[in-house]
């Protein structure tokens, strides 16, 4: 399959490109990425000279650039490109609207024009909003996004469904829970915690730290996307999540990291809560299991142990990121906490 991946220099997109090149010898990938602060070509260094891989820098919201970049023989678009950090969307939502809504619409429009046979929109469990203990969001549930990020992703999803219905664009959507694994930008909770602790800095815990995320190893997510790409039905939505039981609230995640790094409870700092903070996400994965044959393979303790160790082993990857742009953001973020 000839795949046009957008946002492939980020965390999940770069893991997905590695997954495709490893699992499908006949596939080729064009990676189209704007290289925002979250895009990092170091994530793809080991494959940059692979003849099956090509990188193009560009913005998904620029239709002329997208038109030129997508090869005529493209067989599928997989859209990871997004502004993704909830806290940044609270500080300034504008970029989120441009990329996550308008950019999605541009990709759908070009899919229509070029009659590309497949389009996969990588969405998130955050579009459902938070759910009570014991409840699981289904693909058919109403959307209740809480943050500007989640609202922009929800609007992107609605645009996908509109293009399927109105223009018969062969698109489908995946919605996954929080990912963990190598190459995640250190603004997100787990890499922020690990790298702060390695640097001897405390870890900010929002509110009471009892919020629940259903952490899934990025490799399990990539396998799910790959199955949806090849076997998913047009116009359908597929949830992916670990269905962790018992659930791990944020403080339990942090305790496991503290223990692995040999650090004490004094490194945990409770700070003012995130505005509109969703309490718990959980998704029903029956459909992706029965229709796609997908199931997670990593246990959370093993995924977390591997992830923490990866950051310990790769300071050359994250140290350059925790400077300049990151420090300016971090200062602004925690000034009001
Ligand atoms: P990320 O922030 O690590 O990477 C996003 C990538 O998109 C970066 O490489 C960035 O340069 C690129 N990008 C941003 N704006 C662009 C634009 N206008 N044009 C082209 N490229 C642009 O994000 P991630 O965590 O890898 O998330 C990837 C996708 O998966 C997103 O759509 C996100 O909503 C979704 N998702 C993420 C998670 C998670 O836990 N991280 C869970 C579920 C779904
Ligand atoms: O659920 C999927 C979503 O997961 C994706 O769609 C988003 O792109 C991704 O960023 C992630 O969103 P979260 O807001 O859940 O992830 P984050 O890593 O920012 O936070 C995880 C939890 O940890 C959340 O409850 C907030 C909390 N937190 C986060 C940070 C950065 C803290 O307590 N302290 C922190 O410093």
Short mmCIF file of C-alpha atoms in Angstrom, two decimals, residues 10-146:
data_model
loop_
_atom_site.label_atom_id
_atom_site.label_comp_id
_atom_site.label_asym_id
_atom_site.label_seq_id
_atom_site.Cartn_x
_atom_site.Cartn_y
_atom_site.Cartn_z
CA UNK A 10 5.26 13.37 16.07
CA UNK A 11 4.94 10.72 18.76
CA UNK A 12 2.31 8.30 17.41
CA UNK A 13 2.84 9.08 13.72
CA UNK A 14 6.56 8.24 13.89
CA UNK A 15 5.84 5.03 15.77
CA UNK A 16 3.23 4.19 13.11
CA UNK A 17 5.67 4.75 10.24
CA UNK A 18 8.18 2.42 11.90
CA UNK A 19 5.38 -0.12 12.42
CA UNK A 20 4.33 -0.01 8.74
CA UNK A 21 7.85 -0.31 7.34
CA UNK A 22 8.57 -3.20 9.74
CA UNK A 23 5.31 -5.12 9.24
CA UNK A 24 4.57 -4.52 5.55
CA UNK A 25 7.63 -4.99 3.33
CA UNK A 26 5.74 -3.90 0.20
CA UNK A 27 4.37 -0.62 1.63
CA UNK A 28 5.77 2.86 1.00
CA UNK A 29 5.24 5.95 3.16
CA UNK A 30 5.30 9.65 2.38
CA UNK A 31 5.47 11.56 5.66
CA UNK A 32 4.00 15.08 5.43
CA UNK A 33 4.59 17.18 8.53
CA UNK A 34 4.75 20.88 9.32
CA UNK A 35 7.42 20.29 11.98
CA UNK A 36 5.80 22.31 14.73
CA UNK A 37 7.47 22.26 18.15
CA UNK A 38 6.10 18.68 18.49
CA UNK A 39 7.45 17.40 15.17
CA UNK A 40 10.90 15.88 15.41
CA UNK A 41 12.81 14.26 12.55
CA UNK A 42 15.11 12.62 15.10
CA UNK A 43 12.19 10.20 15.60
CA UNK A 44 12.78 8.94 12.04
CA UNK A 45 16.57 9.18 11.77
CA UNK A 46 17.04 5.40 11.45
CA UNK A 47 14.77 5.19 8.37
CA UNK A 48 15.61 8.45 6.58
CA UNK A 49 17.59 6.62 3.89
CA UNK A 50 15.06 3.79 3.48
CA UNK A 51 13.95 3.83 -0.18
CA UNK A 52 10.36 3.12 0.92
CA UNK A 53 10.21 6.34 2.99
CA UNK A 54 10.11 10.02 1.99
CA UNK A 55 9.63 13.19 4.04
CA UNK A 56 7.92 16.40 2.87
CA UNK A 57 7.61 19.45 5.11
CA UNK A 58 4.23 21.18 4.86
CA UNK A 59 1.04 22.35 6.54
CA UNK A 60 -2.16 20.29 6.19
CA UNK A 61 -4.16 23.53 6.28
CA UNK A 62 -2.53 24.73 3.04
CA UNK A 63 -4.52 23.10 0.25
CA UNK A 64 -2.12 23.97 -2.59
CA UNK A 65 0.82 22.46 -0.78
CA UNK A 66 -1.20 19.36 0.13
CA UNK A 67 -2.39 18.91 -3.47
CA UNK A 68 1.19 18.98 -4.74
CA UNK A 69 2.54 16.70 -2.03
CA UNK A 70 0.08 13.82 -2.39
CA UNK A 71 1.32 11.45 -5.11
CA UNK A 72 -1.24 10.54 -7.80
CA UNK A 73 -0.87 6.84 -7.00
CA UNK A 74 -1.53 7.38 -3.27
CA UNK A 75 -3.69 4.57 -1.87
CA UNK A 76 -4.40 5.90 1.62
CA UNK A 77 -4.09 8.95 3.84
CA UNK A 78 -3.63 8.43 7.57
CA UNK A 79 -4.01 11.76 9.39
CA UNK A 80 -2.11 12.11 12.67
CA UNK A 81 -1.38 15.82 12.18
CA UNK A 82 -2.88 17.86 14.99
CA UNK A 83 -2.17 20.24 17.77
CA UNK A 84 -2.46 17.79 20.62
CA UNK A 85 -1.74 19.20 24.07
CA UNK A 86 -4.81 20.03 26.15
CA UNK A 87 -3.00 22.56 28.37
CA UNK A 88 -1.77 24.51 25.34
CA UNK A 89 -5.30 24.56 23.92
CA UNK A 90 -6.49 26.17 27.15
CA UNK A 91 -3.80 28.86 26.91
CA UNK A 92 -4.50 29.54 23.20
CA UNK A 93 -7.00 27.53 21.12
CA UNK A 94 -6.39 29.15 17.73
CA UNK A 95 -3.78 26.78 16.25
CA UNK A 96 -6.01 23.86 17.27
CA UNK A 97 -8.89 25.14 15.19
CA UNK A 98 -6.68 25.72 12.17
CA UNK A 99 -5.00 22.32 12.10
CA UNK A 100 -7.49 19.97 13.74
CA UNK A 101 -10.59 21.30 11.97
CA UNK A 102 -9.56 23.25 8.89
CA UNK A 103 -6.56 21.02 8.15
CA UNK A 104 -8.76 17.92 8.37
CA UNK A 105 -11.19 19.47 5.91
CA UNK A 106 -8.33 20.20 3.47
CA UNK A 107 -7.19 16.57 3.59
CA UNK A 108 -10.76 15.35 3.03
CA UNK A 109 -11.19 17.73 0.10
CA UNK A 110 -8.00 16.50 -1.58
CA UNK A 111 -9.01 12.87 -0.88
CA UNK A 112 -12.21 13.65 -2.78
CA UNK A 113 -10.48 15.47 -5.67
CA UNK A 114 -7.82 12.80 -6.19
CA UNK A 115 -10.23 9.91 -5.56
CA UNK A 116 -7.93 8.42 -2.94
CA UNK A 117 -9.39 5.01 -1.97
CA UNK A 118 -8.92 5.29 1.82
CA UNK A 119 -8.74 7.97 4.52
CA UNK A 120 -8.17 7.26 8.22
CA UNK A 121 -8.70 10.05 10.76
CA UNK A 122 -6.78 9.52 14.01
CA UNK A 123 -9.05 10.86 16.71
CA UNK A 124 -9.23 10.55 20.47
CA UNK A 125 -11.37 9.33 23.36
CA UNK A 126 -11.43 12.96 24.57
CA UNK A 127 -14.23 13.74 22.10
CA UNK A 128 -16.63 11.74 24.32
CA UNK A 129 -15.78 13.78 27.41
CA UNK A 130 -15.36 12.10 30.77
CA UNK A 131 -17.50 9.18 31.90
CA UNK A 132 -18.66 7.92 35.30
CA UNK A 133 -16.90 5.01 36.99
CA UNK A 134 -18.19 1.77 35.45
CA UNK A 135 -19.25 3.43 32.19
CA UNK A 136 -17.50 3.04 28.81
CA UNK A 137 -17.89 5.35 25.80
CA UNK A 138 -19.25 3.64 22.71
CA UNK A 139 -18.64 4.76 19.13
CA UNK A 140 -22.31 5.74 18.86
CA UNK A 141 -22.27 7.99 21.96
CA UNK A 142 -22.88 11.73 21.71
CA UNK A 143 -19.79 13.92 21.77
CA UNK A 144 -19.14 16.04 24.88
CA UNK A 145 -15.70 17.59 24.42
CA UNK A 146 -14.44 19.55 27.43
#
